[in-house]
C-alpha cells in the first residue's frame, strides 16, 4: 500500500476506474437500504446519495460532454444528485437529501452500472479529446475516494444517533490494544521552503501552485495525541477552563455541553467510544479522534504547545513514506503507533493544523464547473493533513489539503502538537 | 361499510384483532423499506415506526400486564417505540424517529408477528381478567386504526417532498370527476341537546360524559366546500386579505407564503394537486382538502358564514347513517358529493369545527397510562369531525372527536359552512 | 372605588377623558426616559410606545375621522404607532418597538398634549356626529386603561431582566403580610344561565351577545390559591411530575426549566419574589401570581380540582360588588384575602379559566377597524377574569374577558380552583 | 494629525488620558439618553455601555490593582460592564446590554468622573509600580479609542433601524462630492520582508512579533473601490451571480437577500446611502463602504483581481505618512480621493484583506486578563487594515490589525484591489 494513484494511459485508467468504483460495493456490505437512505444531520449525506452523486459526476462531466448523443439515465438526476455546482444549475436542497426514498437503492445501483458501462466503453476507444476525458475521469476518481471516506463517517454518525448503538457490521476485526511510543519533539530548521504540489501525478488545484515560503524553526511531535493524554486533559478540567479556549470555541463548548470528544460516553465511570465496531472500551494508546479544531487548539494551549502550520506538517511529511492505517486495512479505527522517528503522519487520524484554508500565492481555480471544487470554500475552515483510517491510501499525497469548519467533529480528526524553537 | 366496531365477546375480538392488524399489510403495498424508514417532518412518523408503535401498545399494555412471565421481544423496544406515555418511562425523541434504520423493517414485521401470536393465544383462552384484556385490546385496535390513517397521511407528506413527485403506488383507481350538489343550508332549532357518547359500543374518554348543552338555532351547509369554490376564494385575493384572517393565521400565511392549500401547485396556469396518486389536475367538485384551521376560518369569513361548533355537527350527524368514502374504498382521495339532504358528513374530508378541543363537563381521564391518551392534549387544538377518505370506517362514530393544531395541513382536512339563524 | 366607567353625556365624557388620560402621568413617576424606551421581549412594549400608541388611537379613529381639516402631528406616527390594525395600513414591526429612540419621550409627551387638546375641543362643542365621537372615545378610554395595566406589567418585566433588580420607584407602600382565609368551596346549582354583557354601560364586542348557557352544578373556591399553597405544590415535585401537566405545558416546563412562578428566585434556601417594589420575601398568604395557564392547570390537577369555566366565574361574580385591590390602590402587588364568602373575585390577580377564548354564540365583530379589536385573537388563548392589582377598577365588569396564551406569565395572573359536584 | 499616540512619561500620560477620555463627550453630542441605552443587534453595544465598559477597564485593571484600599464605585459594575474577560469572572449576557436602563446615563457619567479623578491622582504621584500603571493605562487608552469608533458605528446601526431615518445630529458638515483619481495598479517586488510591529511606540500583542515573511511580487490599486464602480458590479448582476461568490457568502447573500451594501436603499430609481448625516444621495467617487468580506471578495473576482494579503498592505503602507480622513476631521463619511501615488491607505474606510486573522509566527498572548484581548479571537475572522473616517488617528499604525467576521457589514469597511504579477 505505498503507491499513489497515478494514471498514465488508457489501459491503467480503465483498471483504476474499475477498481475505484468497485470499492463502494465492499464498503456498503452490512448496510441495509434503510441504513443507506437516511441523513442524520445537514453535514452528512445518505450513503445512497454518495453512490448516486459520484455517478452523477461522471455522467455530467464526462458522458454529457464527451459522448455524442448521450441520453441521460434519468433527466431528474441532474437536479437530484448535484451537490453544489452552481454552473450545473439548480439542485435538491442539501438538508432534504435524506427524503429521497425514490429512486430506490436498486435504481441507484442500476444507475451506477449504466454509467460505468458507458465510461468504460468511452475509455476503451480512441477519442479525439482523449486527454480531456482522462483528466476529468481522474478528478472523478479522486472525488469518488473522498466520498468513500464520507460514506463511512456519515454512516458512523447515523448509527451513533440510534439509541441501540449498532455496529455497522459484525465482522470488523478489532486488533488488541498495543503500547504507544513515548512523546518526543523533532526539530526542523528555519528557512525558505518550497510548499505545494509538484507537477508529478495528480493533485487538486488548491494544492498549488508550488511556491516559496519562509518558515521559522519549529518542533513537531513524533506522534498524534493519544486517548490517554486526552483523558488527562479532561480530568484536569480542560472542558471547564475558559482561558484555554478560543472565544467561539468556548461559546460552543458551553452551548453544546461538550465534555469529551464526539462518540465518547461514560458508563459506570468508564469511558467508551462508539465506532463502526459499536460501543467499545477506549483504547488508551490510540490517537484521540472526533475532536473539533476548537478542542484541538484548547488541548495544545493546555499542553503548553500549539498546533502545527500546514507548511510545517508538509515539510516534515514529504520525507516520509506514505504508509499507515488506511481504509484498505479494513480496521477503520485509529491504532496506537509505536517505533521511533516521526510516526503516523499518514493514516489513523486527520491532523488539525492551525492554518486557515486559504489560497496559496498565485492560486487560480480550475476552469469550468470543476473550478467550484475547492476555491469557493476558502473561508472559515481549517486545514487537516495526512488522512485517516477510513481514507483510501491512493488519495493521499504530502501536499493533500483536507478542510473542515472548526466546530466539526464527525470526521476521524485528531491532532499532533508543535512548538516554536 | 355501515357497521361500527363493536366487540362483544372473545370470539369476535379474535376476529377483529386479526382483521384490524392485517389491514396494515395491505396499506403498505407499494412501499419500499426506504419509504418506510424516513420521517419527513416532526409532525409525521415513519411508516415502520407506526407498525412498531402500534405493536408496542399491545405488548406494553396487554402482554406485559396480563400474560404471566411474558418476555419482551426486545427490551430496547420499550424505549424506542413509546410515543408519549410518560408513565411508561423515557422514550426516543420524536424528531429522531426517522433515524431508526435499525431494527430494520423485517425485524419490525417479526415483532408484529410475535406479538400478534401471543395476543391471539391470550384471547383464545379463559383468563381471570378477561374483561380487562378485552377492554385494553379494544382500545388498542382503535389506536391501531388511528395509526392506519396517519401512515397514509405521513407517507403522502414524505412523497410530496420528493421533487419527482412519485405516486404511492401505481394501481390506485381514479374515479372520473363527477358533478357536485348545489350548496344549500339546512336549519336546526335552538334547544337543549344531549351531547357526547352514549354507553353503547366503544368510545374514547374524551367523547364523554354525555351531557346537556344549550344550542342557539343554526344552519349547516349540505356539503363541504369544494375545490371550485376554494378557487374563487383564491382568485378573490383571499390569501392576501388580512381582515379575513385570525391574527395568528395571518402571520403564518405571510411567513409561510401560503397561496393555496397544501399539495396544490400551479403549472402553466393550471392548478394541480398532489396526492397518493401523484400529481393530478384538480377535481373541481371534490371537497377542498389539506387546509389549516386558519384557512378554513378565513374562507368562512369571506363567504359570510362561520365554521360549525362541534355540538352542531354532532346534532346533525347523529341522524345520518355512517356511510361515505372511507379508507376501505381504496380511493384515498375526496370525491364530489351529489344527491339531496345532508351529504358527506362522514368520510371524504375531516371537517374543521370552531370548537377548541376542551374537556366536556364532568370529564375525567381514564385511569393509568391510557389516561394520557386524550386529556393532556386539550390545549391549543381544534376539533374536526366526520372522518376522511383515508379513515377506517369502523373507527367513526357521531361522537368521535379528532383534533389538530390550527396550523396543521397534512391531514385530509376540509370544511363545511354554518351560520346563525 | 365601586363605580364602573359609564359615560352618559359630553360633560362627563370631558371629565372622564381628562381623568383617564392623566393617569399615565402618575404611573410613569420614577421612570426615566431610558426605562421608557426599551422593550424587554416581543410580548411587551416600551412605556413610551404605550403613551404614543394610545394617543395614536384617538388621533386615528377620532380626530382624523371627525375633525374636518385635521392635520396630523407627524405623518410618520400613523406607521410608527399602529399596533395591529391592518385596515389602518402597514406598521412598524412589533419586535422593533424598542428601537424607536426617536421621536424622544418629550416629543411623545407633546404628541399626547396636542391630541388631548384637540379631543377636548371636539368634545366641548356640538357636532353632527356626536354619538359616534362619544362611542369611539369611550372605546379609546377603555383601550387606554388596558395599556395602563400593560405599561406596569411591561416595566416590571424590563426591570426583572436587570441583574441589579431595581424597584420601579422607591415610595411604593408595602402593607404587612396578613392572614389568609381558609380554603372553602361554594356550591352553585346546575341550570340555564344568561351569560355575557347586558346593554347597560360600556362593554367590548366579545362580551356579547348575551345568551343562554346550560351549566352543570359546580363548586368554586372562596379565594385564589395562595403562595403558601403553591410552595406545597413545588415541594411535592409539581414541576417534575409529567402526569400533572398538559402535554404542551410539560414540554415547555422542561425546555424553559421552570421550577417556580416567574419572578420567584431562591436565595439561601428562601424564596423571594421580584415585583415593582424590587426583590422581597414571599408573602405566604397572598395569591400566587405570574403563572402560566399550564402551571395553573397542573396545580389544579395536583389539588384534585380543576379550573373554572369562564361562565361559572361570571355566574358567581355578578352577584358580588366590584371592590378589591386595584391599580388605584397604589399597592401594585396581590394581598392576602380574609373574611367570609367569595373573596377577591375582583382585583389582586387575574384568574385563569379553562375556557379557550372563543366567540359567544351569535358574535359579530364591530364594524371597521375597531372590529379588529377582539375577534381576530380568538385562537389559542385562554380567558382570564376579574382584574388584578394593576388593573384600573373602572375597566372591570362581571362580563369582562381578558385573554392570554397559555405559556404567558408576565401578567398578574393567578388561579381559583373549581370542581364538579 | 500625523502623530501617533506615544506615551513617554507621566506628564504626557496625564495629558493623553485627559484628552482621550474627553473625546467621548464630544462624540455623544446630539444623542439623547434614549439613543444611548438601546442595543440594535447583538454585534453592537449601547453607547452608554461603551462609556461604562471603557471606565470599567480602568477601574478593574488599574485602580483595583494599583491603588491600595480602592473602593469600587458600585460592586455590581464588575459584573455589568465586563465585556468578555473570563478571568475577571461572570458577566452580563451580551445580548442583554440594551436592557440596562439602570444605572442611568447620569450615574454612568458620574462613574466615569469618579474613575477619571482617581486615575489622574494615581498618575500624578510617584508609585513603586509606575511602569505597570503606565503600560496598563496606555492599553486602556487604545481600548478607549477602539470603543470610540464602535460607539459611532453602533449608533449608526441603531438609527438605521428607525423608519424615520434620523441623522445622528444636525450640524455634521457635508463636503461637496469631488472627483476621484483614476484606478491604477502599483507594483511591488517579491522578496523577504519584515512584517509586524517594531518595538517603538505602543502596539497590541497580535501585531508582533516582527518576523520575516516571503512575498511573491504583487500589485496594489492606488485607491479603494468607489461607489460608482460598485454600482457597475450591481448593474452587471454581481449580487445574482453565484460563481463570483465564496460558498458561504452566496448562501448568506441569498438568505439575507443582499442586493447592495448595507445602508444603501433605492428610492424612485436612485440610490441613497444612510449615514450619520441621515439619508443622502450616493457620492459616486467616495469609497464603497459597509460591505462584508463576502461582497468584497465577490467584487474582486468580478473585477479579475483579488484582495491583498495583509502583509502586502503593510509593506505598501509603511512607506506612507499616516494622514487621511479620520474621526478627528468630524466628517464621518468616506470621501473621494484624488492625487497621484498610493492614496487613502489610512482613513476613509477599513480595507478587507484576504488574510484570516491568525497568530504571527512566535506569537504569545500577553500575560493576565489583557491576554484575552486578541488571541482568543483568532478564528473565523479576517483582517482589515488602515482605519476609517470614524477611527481616531492616534490609534493607527502600519502594523495595526483590525478583524471582523466575513459576514459583518456595520463597520466602515471597504476594499482595495490587488493582483499577482
PDB file of C-alpha atoms in Angstrom, chain C residues 30-41 48 74 76 79-80 92 96 98-106 158-159 161-164 166-169, chain D residues 30-41 48 74 76 79-80 92 96 98-106 158-159 161-164 166-169:
ATOM      1  CA  UNK C  30     -39.994  57.258  38.903  1.00  0.00           C
ATOM      2  CA  UNK C  31     -39.313  56.067  35.369  1.00  0.00           C
ATOM      3  CA  UNK C  32     -36.520  57.614  33.330  1.00  0.00           C
ATOM      4  CA  UNK C  33     -36.594  58.165  29.577  1.00  0.00           C
ATOM      5  CA  UNK C  34     -34.246  55.174  29.395  1.00  0.00           C
ATOM      6  CA  UNK C  35     -36.680  52.963  31.286  1.00  0.00           C
ATOM      7  CA  UNK C  36     -39.411  54.015  28.928  1.00  0.00           C
ATOM      8  CA  UNK C  37     -37.730  53.333  25.593  1.00  0.00           C
ATOM      9  CA  UNK C  38     -36.643  49.704  25.942  1.00  0.00           C
ATOM     10  CA  UNK C  39     -38.594  46.593  25.000  1.00  0.00           C
ATOM     11  CA  UNK C  40     -37.610  43.582  27.038  1.00  0.00           C
ATOM     12  CA  UNK C  41     -39.362  40.931  24.960  1.00  0.00           C
ATOM     13  CA  UNK C  48     -43.108  55.356  25.614  1.00  0.00           C
ATOM     14  CA  UNK C  74     -46.449  63.908  12.434  1.00  0.00           C
ATOM     15  CA  UNK C  76     -44.837  59.140  10.406  1.00  0.00           C
ATOM     16  CA  UNK C  79     -46.988  53.976  10.720  1.00  0.00           C
ATOM     17  CA  UNK C  80     -44.866  54.033  13.871  1.00  0.00           C
ATOM     18  CA  UNK C  92     -43.630  49.235  12.438  1.00  0.00           C
ATOM     19  CA  UNK C  96     -38.544  46.623  16.888  1.00  0.00           C
ATOM     20  CA  UNK C  98     -37.751  49.219  21.467  1.00  0.00           C
ATOM     21  CA  UNK C  99     -35.537  50.701  18.758  1.00  0.00           C
ATOM     22  CA  UNK C 100     -37.551  53.899  18.459  1.00  0.00           C
ATOM     23  CA  UNK C 101     -35.241  56.228  20.335  1.00  0.00           C
ATOM     24  CA  UNK C 102     -36.708  58.955  18.150  1.00  0.00           C
ATOM     25  CA  UNK C 103     -39.193  60.535  18.500  1.00  0.00           C
ATOM     26  CA  UNK C 104     -37.948  61.075  22.045  1.00  0.00           C
ATOM     27  CA  UNK C 105     -40.040  60.988  25.183  1.00  0.00           C
ATOM     28  CA  UNK C 106     -40.546  64.756  25.179  1.00  0.00           C
ATOM     29  CA  UNK C 158     -37.941  45.005  31.822  1.00  0.00           C
ATOM     30  CA  UNK C 159     -36.705  45.688  35.357  1.00  0.00           C
ATOM     31  CA  UNK C 161     -34.101  41.355  33.492  1.00  0.00           C
ATOM     32  CA  UNK C 162     -31.717  43.828  35.040  1.00  0.00           C
ATOM     33  CA  UNK C 163     -29.273  41.946  37.264  1.00  0.00           C
ATOM     34  CA  UNK C 164     -29.385  44.668  39.896  1.00  0.00           C
ATOM     35  CA  UNK C 166     -34.217  47.650  40.808  1.00  0.00           C
ATOM     36  CA  UNK C 167     -37.555  48.672  42.276  1.00  0.00           C
ATOM     37  CA  UNK C 168     -39.677  50.697  39.875  1.00  0.00           C
ATOM     38  CA  UNK C 169     -39.788  53.516  42.360  1.00  0.00           C
TER      39      UNK C 169
ATOM     40  CA  UNK D  30     -26.753  65.235  19.837  1.00  0.00           C
ATOM     41  CA  UNK D  31     -27.527  61.858  21.402  1.00  0.00           C
ATOM     42  CA  UNK D  32     -30.302  61.542  23.961  1.00  0.00           C
ATOM     43  CA  UNK D  33     -30.275  59.179  26.926  1.00  0.00           C
ATOM     44  CA  UNK D  34     -32.733  57.091  24.912  1.00  0.00           C
ATOM     45  CA  UNK D  35     -30.359  56.868  21.947  1.00  0.00           C
ATOM     46  CA  UNK D  36     -27.632  55.754  24.300  1.00  0.00           C
ATOM     47  CA  UNK D  37     -29.414  52.920  26.086  1.00  0.00           C
ATOM     48  CA  UNK D  38     -30.629  50.743  23.229  1.00  0.00           C
ATOM     49  CA  UNK D  39     -28.803  47.859  21.566  1.00  0.00           C
ATOM     50  CA  UNK D  40     -29.867  47.327  17.980  1.00  0.00           C
ATOM     51  CA  UNK D  41     -28.245  43.934  17.420  1.00  0.00           C
ATOM     52  CA  UNK D  48     -23.941  54.100  27.471  1.00  0.00           C
ATOM     53  CA  UNK D  74     -20.507  50.129  42.685  1.00  0.00           C
ATOM     54  CA  UNK D  76     -22.338  45.477  40.583  1.00  0.00           C
ATOM     55  CA  UNK D  79     -20.383  42.120  36.551  1.00  0.00           C
ATOM     56  CA  UNK D  80     -22.443  44.533  34.483  1.00  0.00           C
ATOM     57  CA  UNK D  92     -23.895  40.279  31.975  1.00  0.00           C
ATOM     58  CA  UNK D  96     -28.993  41.942  27.116  1.00  0.00           C
ATOM     59  CA  UNK D  98     -29.611  47.091  25.899  1.00  0.00           C
ATOM     60  CA  UNK D  99     -31.812  46.203  28.870  1.00  0.00           C
ATOM     61  CA  UNK D 100     -29.669  48.110  31.381  1.00  0.00           C
ATOM     62  CA  UNK D 101     -31.868  51.147  31.843  1.00  0.00           C
ATOM     63  CA  UNK D 102     -30.336  51.362  35.292  1.00  0.00           C
ATOM     64  CA  UNK D 103     -27.770  52.602  36.173  1.00  0.00           C
ATOM     65  CA  UNK D 104     -28.933  55.601  34.155  1.00  0.00           C
ATOM     66  CA  UNK D 105     -26.794  57.739  31.934  1.00  0.00           C
ATOM     67  CA  UNK D 106     -26.153  60.277  34.693  1.00  0.00           C
ATOM     68  CA  UNK D 158     -29.396  51.795  15.756  1.00  0.00           C
ATOM     69  CA  UNK D 159     -30.543  54.876  13.863  1.00  0.00           C
ATOM     70  CA  UNK D 161     -33.352  50.671  12.009  1.00  0.00           C
ATOM     71  CA  UNK D 162     -35.605  53.593  12.769  1.00  0.00           C
ATOM     72  CA  UNK D 163     -38.094  54.017   9.929  1.00  0.00           C
ATOM     73  CA  UNK D 164     -37.811  57.798  10.130  1.00  0.00           C
ATOM     74  CA  UNK D 166     -32.859  60.312  11.617  1.00  0.00           C
ATOM     75  CA  UNK D 167     -29.460  61.948  11.301  1.00  0.00           C
ATOM     76  CA  UNK D 168     -27.312  61.499  14.379  1.00  0.00           C
ATOM     77  CA  UNK D 169     -27.032  65.235  14.758  1.00  0.00           C
TER      78      UNK D 169
END
